[in-house]
Amino acid sequence: MTKLETQCAAAKKASYTLSAAGTDLKNMALESIAKALIENQDRWLLANSQDLAAAKAAGMRPALLDRLALTPERIAGVAEGLRQVAALPDPIGKVDRMETRPNGLIIGRRRVPLGVVAIIYEARPNVTVDAAALCLKSGNACVLRGGSEAIHSNMAAVEIMRKTLAEAGLPEDCTALVQDTGRETANELMRLDKYIDVLIPRGGAGLIRSVAKNASVPVIRTGEGVCHVYIDREADLQMGAEILFNAKCSRPSVCNAAECVVLHRDIAREFLAVAVPLLDRHEVELRCDEEALALLGSRGVPATEDDWNAEYGDYTLAVRIVGSAEEAIEFINAHSTGHSESLVTRDYFTAQRFLDQVDAAAVYVNASTRFTDGGEFGLGAEIGISTQKMHARGPMGLEELTSCKYIIYGQGQVR
Amino acid sequence: MTKLETQCAAAKKASYTLSAAGTDLKNMALESIAKALIENQDRWLLANSQDLAAAKAAGMRPALLDRLALTPERIAGVAEGLRQVAALPDPIGKVDRMETRPNGLIIGRRRVPLGVVAIIYEARPNVTVDAAALCLKSGNACVLRGGSEAIHSNMAAVEIMRKTLAEAGLPEDCTALVQDTGRETANELMRLDKYIDVLIPRGGAGLIRSVAKNASVPVIRTGEGVCHVYIDREADLQMGAEILFNAKCSRPSVCNAAECVVLHRDIAREFLAVAVPLLDRHEVELRCDEEALALLGSRGVPATEDDWNAEYGDYTLAVRIVGSAEEAIEFINAHSTGHSESLVTRDYFTAQRFLDQVDAAAVYVNASTRFTDGGEFGLGAEIGISTQKMHARGPMGLEELTSCKYIIYGQGQVR
């Protein structure tokens, strides 16, 4: 067995113990981890400073350095997050559909953990703890494979968590960190179906492509967001401009940010007159189809075919003009990643049609796409936003980290 | 585009129309298909006789010929199945979790179809209609790839269904049949993630392996059944023998049949004295570990390592002796395909532990594994029995053929 196999086999074994752990024990472990991370924060911060020094030396951009950095305030936030997860209802053990069948069999469907959840993610050390906490509460062992830039921070955090788990009476192998951050080990992880029950890749298009190509374990795709805002002919243009500005500019790097505005031809000129001054505040680059370019002149640049499928993650916006809501819906369904799509309109029937026909995890009428988030949706916390239709769609909370099993109480029945 | 791509793209397009179809329209189409299959049964039977003649000439075994054969009675049964699906509640359009968030956003989770469901299955022409009916009722277009031996029967059935769909005002591309039954086309289908939302392989271990190796579309594994019956020290031995006999012999070819009996050492000899005379009725071959062989003498044959993971589908049974319920659970979790597992005991605590710790879609106490079935579980009908934990586990009815989307009604909210 390779080192990774040994680690994943141990996680699988631990998952059986964890799946039987009661809510009180899991909550107590979560609160102990919160306490331990605060008490040992100097160790975590020291490890983080090693990562930061290496990243600076390698010329990492300031925005990414900021994502990588821990501070006592951020650690307090992580600990608070752990306590919030402890306070959430435990989905495990709930039984639904229970009934006595005509033959006397008592059949019910019990919520159970998935087993071992593997997560491949980028260089944000807080994700290490957040993800481990959601897995722990939902009774799943986790195998974490974070970005190489955060390896020292992640090793310190996982060491603290594992020690605390053991003290709480749970197997330390419930939380495992893959220390080799090379691509080959990631590819090996994607193929360990013997031990891994589900893989959640959190990252850019490159990772998602690699997973689609290599994974034999079941995968939940998360966080690909080519999101659109469609401004209908019947839109309140001021509202539309504010929604677009928020969806594009409030945090352009995240997956629920808008990448493309679709405009009804009849209001395109008037809308742009209201919206462009807002977009100017962040010097948003406008990649336009021919019609939009004719309206925007030198404020726009011509779009290429790639722009209609681009997740810029930056102050860049594609602009497309259509002749009807139907055409807008067709365009969106052809180019969306199925994350979040928004319509701005006053028209009742257009609103209903958009909600019916747009094929995405979250479909909005008269609101910003930026709300697609576990906290905003009332799930308490999330491990990612699924853009696929199987298993879970949209923000994934604790319930989305579970499976079920049918339990059947018999009295000797045969068929 | 290849012929298959063209077909799948058409199915994708049709799925959008079908997803918006109301319950009445779908039910009417199902009843019309039932009527059309009866009215055109001569055509269907003629096509089936072509398949049967070819299969006989190729030397197909009688049991398989029987599965391939249609009769007026079986067609009446298929039509009745269609009417039963029409009578089931429509899962599509239900909204749960709807609430008004503190910021005034009204957020709900609406049940929607998966989109396009591809099914690869063996040579049973009734499956073609059953699967198409479940997909239609759940608002999914389907791409059916049946076994080559049933190709004429399947072409006739799908032709009748497509004509009836068009007459009912639904796109005929809601139901598509892959006419090229070669392996390369199957492999191509497994990689058309652009059009296929989920693939359900129904078949033997070879198909499942091929899917695991080739598929890039999301997959629901179904129907792999290495099922165990564990006879505890505290078992009612007569009840245990009857349950084992039923689980092994009532229909050995199906996936919920037992393949292995696990015996507690303390009752093994006494249990075998009761059970073997029952198993003798079908001359069940007993593949035994050393201890069981010592008890059974010439009635048993030595098991090899392969026997502990074998799905015989025949009158063959592996026999394993253990020293405790814990050991039984560990053995079962190591060798089960996660389908159906049964315990026979009078002991309350052993029963609860087995239900808790055995990792399978259906876990039984004092009943035969043969009950794992959509009809027996009260789902009305099933498209297969999932042995994976993601998306659906156990018998898959209409609800398991759906996804969800969040719909959000705003009044101009930004974040």
Short mmCIF file of N, CA and C in Angstrom, two decimals, chain B residues 121-185:
data_model
loop_
_atom_site.label_atom_id
_atom_site.label_comp_id
_atom_site.label_asym_id
_atom_site.label_seq_id
_atom_site.Cartn_x
_atom_site.Cartn_y
_atom_site.Cartn_z
N TYR B 121 -28.61 -1.43 -20.39
CA TYR B 121 -29.23 -2.58 -19.72
C TYR B 121 -29.17 -3.81 -20.61
N GLU B 122 -29.62 -4.90 -20.02
CA GLU B 122 -29.50 -6.20 -20.65
C GLU B 122 -30.72 -6.47 -21.55
N ALA B 123 -30.83 -7.70 -22.02
CA ALA B 123 -31.79 -8.03 -23.06
C ALA B 123 -33.17 -8.38 -22.51
N ARG B 124 -33.84 -7.39 -21.89
CA ARG B 124 -35.21 -7.62 -21.45
C ARG B 124 -36.07 -6.51 -22.02
N PRO B 125 -36.89 -6.83 -23.03
CA PRO B 125 -37.62 -5.75 -23.73
C PRO B 125 -38.59 -4.99 -22.84
N ASN B 126 -39.11 -5.61 -21.76
CA ASN B 126 -40.02 -4.87 -20.90
C ASN B 126 -39.32 -3.72 -20.18
N VAL B 127 -38.00 -3.88 -19.91
CA VAL B 127 -37.25 -2.81 -19.24
C VAL B 127 -37.28 -1.54 -20.09
N THR B 128 -37.25 -1.70 -21.41
CA THR B 128 -37.28 -0.55 -22.31
C THR B 128 -38.48 0.34 -22.01
N VAL B 129 -39.64 -0.27 -21.88
CA VAL B 129 -40.86 0.50 -21.64
C VAL B 129 -40.93 0.97 -20.18
N ASP B 130 -40.61 0.08 -19.23
CA ASP B 130 -40.65 0.45 -17.81
C ASP B 130 -39.76 1.66 -17.54
N ALA B 131 -38.53 1.61 -18.06
CA ALA B 131 -37.57 2.70 -17.79
C ALA B 131 -38.04 3.98 -18.46
N ALA B 132 -38.53 3.87 -19.70
CA ALA B 132 -39.01 5.07 -20.40
C ALA B 132 -40.17 5.69 -19.64
N ALA B 133 -41.04 4.85 -19.06
CA ALA B 133 -42.21 5.36 -18.34
C ALA B 133 -41.80 6.11 -17.08
N LEU B 134 -40.88 5.55 -16.31
CA LEU B 134 -40.43 6.22 -15.08
C LEU B 134 -39.74 7.54 -15.42
N CYS B 135 -38.95 7.55 -16.49
CA CYS B 135 -38.29 8.80 -16.89
C CYS B 135 -39.33 9.83 -17.31
N LEU B 136 -40.30 9.39 -18.12
CA LEU B 136 -41.32 10.33 -18.59
C LEU B 136 -42.09 10.94 -17.42
N LYS B 137 -42.52 10.11 -16.48
CA LYS B 137 -43.30 10.63 -15.36
C LYS B 137 -42.49 11.60 -14.51
N SER B 138 -41.18 11.33 -14.39
CA SER B 138 -40.33 12.23 -13.59
C SER B 138 -39.76 13.37 -14.42
N GLY B 139 -40.28 13.54 -15.66
CA GLY B 139 -39.90 14.70 -16.47
C GLY B 139 -38.54 14.62 -17.13
N ASN B 140 -37.96 13.41 -17.17
CA ASN B 140 -36.65 13.22 -17.76
C ASN B 140 -36.74 12.64 -19.16
N ALA B 141 -35.97 13.18 -20.10
CA ALA B 141 -35.77 12.49 -21.36
C ALA B 141 -34.88 11.28 -21.08
N CYS B 142 -35.01 10.22 -21.88
CA CYS B 142 -34.14 9.07 -21.66
C CYS B 142 -33.50 8.61 -22.95
N VAL B 143 -32.26 8.13 -22.81
CA VAL B 143 -31.53 7.52 -23.92
C VAL B 143 -31.28 6.08 -23.50
N LEU B 144 -31.92 5.15 -24.21
CA LEU B 144 -31.91 3.75 -23.82
C LEU B 144 -30.93 2.97 -24.68
N ARG B 145 -30.10 2.21 -24.04
CA ARG B 145 -29.17 1.36 -24.79
C ARG B 145 -29.31 -0.04 -24.24
N GLY B 146 -30.20 -0.80 -24.88
CA GLY B 146 -30.49 -2.16 -24.44
C GLY B 146 -29.52 -3.16 -25.06
N GLY B 147 -29.66 -4.42 -24.67
CA GLY B 147 -28.79 -5.46 -25.20
C GLY B 147 -29.06 -5.74 -26.67
N SER B 148 -28.01 -6.18 -27.38
CA SER B 148 -28.14 -6.42 -28.82
C SER B 148 -29.18 -7.51 -29.10
N GLU B 149 -29.33 -8.47 -28.18
CA GLU B 149 -30.24 -9.59 -28.42
C GLU B 149 -31.69 -9.13 -28.53
N ALA B 150 -32.00 -7.95 -27.95
CA ALA B 150 -33.39 -7.48 -27.96
C ALA B 150 -33.61 -6.31 -28.91
N ILE B 151 -32.67 -6.10 -29.82
CA ILE B 151 -32.69 -4.85 -30.58
C ILE B 151 -33.97 -4.66 -31.41
N HIS B 152 -34.47 -5.74 -32.03
CA HIS B 152 -35.69 -5.57 -32.84
C HIS B 152 -36.89 -5.26 -31.95
N SER B 153 -37.00 -5.97 -30.84
CA SER B 153 -38.09 -5.71 -29.89
C SER B 153 -38.03 -4.26 -29.40
N ASN B 154 -36.81 -3.82 -29.06
CA ASN B 154 -36.66 -2.47 -28.52
C ASN B 154 -36.98 -1.40 -29.57
N MET B 155 -36.54 -1.65 -30.82
CA MET B 155 -36.84 -0.68 -31.88
C MET B 155 -38.34 -0.55 -32.08
N ALA B 156 -39.04 -1.69 -32.06
CA ALA B 156 -40.49 -1.64 -32.25
C ALA B 156 -41.16 -0.89 -31.10
N ALA B 157 -40.76 -1.20 -29.86
CA ALA B 157 -41.38 -0.55 -28.70
C ALA B 157 -41.13 0.95 -28.72
N VAL B 158 -39.90 1.34 -29.01
CA VAL B 158 -39.56 2.77 -28.97
C VAL B 158 -40.25 3.50 -30.11
N GLU B 159 -40.37 2.84 -31.26
CA GLU B 159 -41.10 3.47 -32.37
C GLU B 159 -42.54 3.76 -31.97
N ILE B 160 -43.19 2.78 -31.35
CA ILE B 160 -44.58 2.98 -30.89
C ILE B 160 -44.64 4.09 -29.85
N MET B 161 -43.70 4.09 -28.90
CA MET B 161 -43.72 5.12 -27.86
C MET B 161 -43.50 6.51 -28.44
N ARG B 162 -42.53 6.64 -29.36
CA ARG B 162 -42.22 7.97 -29.91
C ARG B 162 -43.40 8.53 -30.71
N LYS B 163 -44.07 7.64 -31.46
CA LYS B 163 -45.22 8.09 -32.24
C LYS B 163 -46.31 8.59 -31.29
N THR B 164 -46.52 7.84 -30.21
CA THR B 164 -47.57 8.21 -29.26
C THR B 164 -47.22 9.51 -28.53
N LEU B 165 -45.96 9.68 -28.18
CA LEU B 165 -45.53 10.94 -27.54
C LEU B 165 -45.84 12.13 -28.43
N ALA B 166 -45.50 11.99 -29.73
CA ALA B 166 -45.74 13.09 -30.65
C ALA B 166 -47.23 13.39 -30.75
N GLU B 167 -48.04 12.34 -30.81
CA GLU B 167 -49.50 12.54 -30.87
C GLU B 167 -50.03 13.22 -29.61
N ALA B 168 -49.37 12.93 -28.48
CA ALA B 168 -49.82 13.53 -27.21
C ALA B 168 -49.34 14.96 -27.06
N GLY B 169 -48.49 15.42 -27.99
CA GLY B 169 -48.02 16.80 -27.92
C GLY B 169 -46.72 16.95 -27.15
N LEU B 170 -46.00 15.84 -26.99
CA LEU B 170 -44.68 15.90 -26.34
C LEU B 170 -43.61 15.59 -27.40
N PRO B 171 -42.37 16.07 -27.21
CA PRO B 171 -41.35 15.77 -28.21
C PRO B 171 -41.05 14.27 -28.26
N GLU B 172 -40.99 13.72 -29.47
CA GLU B 172 -40.69 12.28 -29.56
C GLU B 172 -39.29 11.99 -29.05
N ASP B 173 -38.41 13.00 -29.09
CA ASP B 173 -37.03 12.78 -28.63
C ASP B 173 -36.92 12.62 -27.11
N CYS B 174 -38.04 12.71 -26.40
CA CYS B 174 -38.04 12.37 -24.97
C CYS B 174 -37.60 10.94 -24.75
N THR B 175 -37.86 10.07 -25.71
CA THR B 175 -37.49 8.66 -25.60
C THR B 175 -36.65 8.29 -26.81
N ALA B 176 -35.39 7.97 -26.57
CA ALA B 176 -34.49 7.65 -27.67
C ALA B 176 -33.86 6.28 -27.43
N LEU B 177 -33.68 5.54 -28.52
CA LEU B 177 -33.02 4.23 -28.43
C LEU B 177 -31.71 4.27 -29.21
N VAL B 178 -30.64 3.83 -28.59
CA VAL B 178 -29.36 3.71 -29.29
C VAL B 178 -29.40 2.41 -30.08
N GLN B 179 -29.40 2.53 -31.40
CA GLN B 179 -29.59 1.32 -32.21
C GLN B 179 -28.30 0.56 -32.42
N ASP B 180 -27.18 1.26 -32.32
CA ASP B 180 -25.90 0.56 -32.43
C ASP B 180 -25.54 0.00 -31.06
N THR B 181 -25.60 -1.33 -30.94
CA THR B 181 -25.39 -1.94 -29.62
C THR B 181 -23.94 -2.36 -29.40
N GLY B 182 -23.01 -1.81 -30.21
CA GLY B 182 -21.59 -2.13 -30.04
C GLY B 182 -21.01 -1.48 -28.79
N ARG B 183 -19.88 -2.02 -28.35
CA ARG B 183 -19.27 -1.54 -27.13
C ARG B 183 -18.73 -0.10 -27.28
N GLU B 184 -18.25 0.22 -28.50
CA GLU B 184 -17.70 1.56 -28.69
C GLU B 184 -18.74 2.64 -28.52
N THR B 185 -19.95 2.35 -29.00
CA THR B 185 -21.02 3.33 -28.85
C THR B 185 -21.40 3.48 -27.38
#
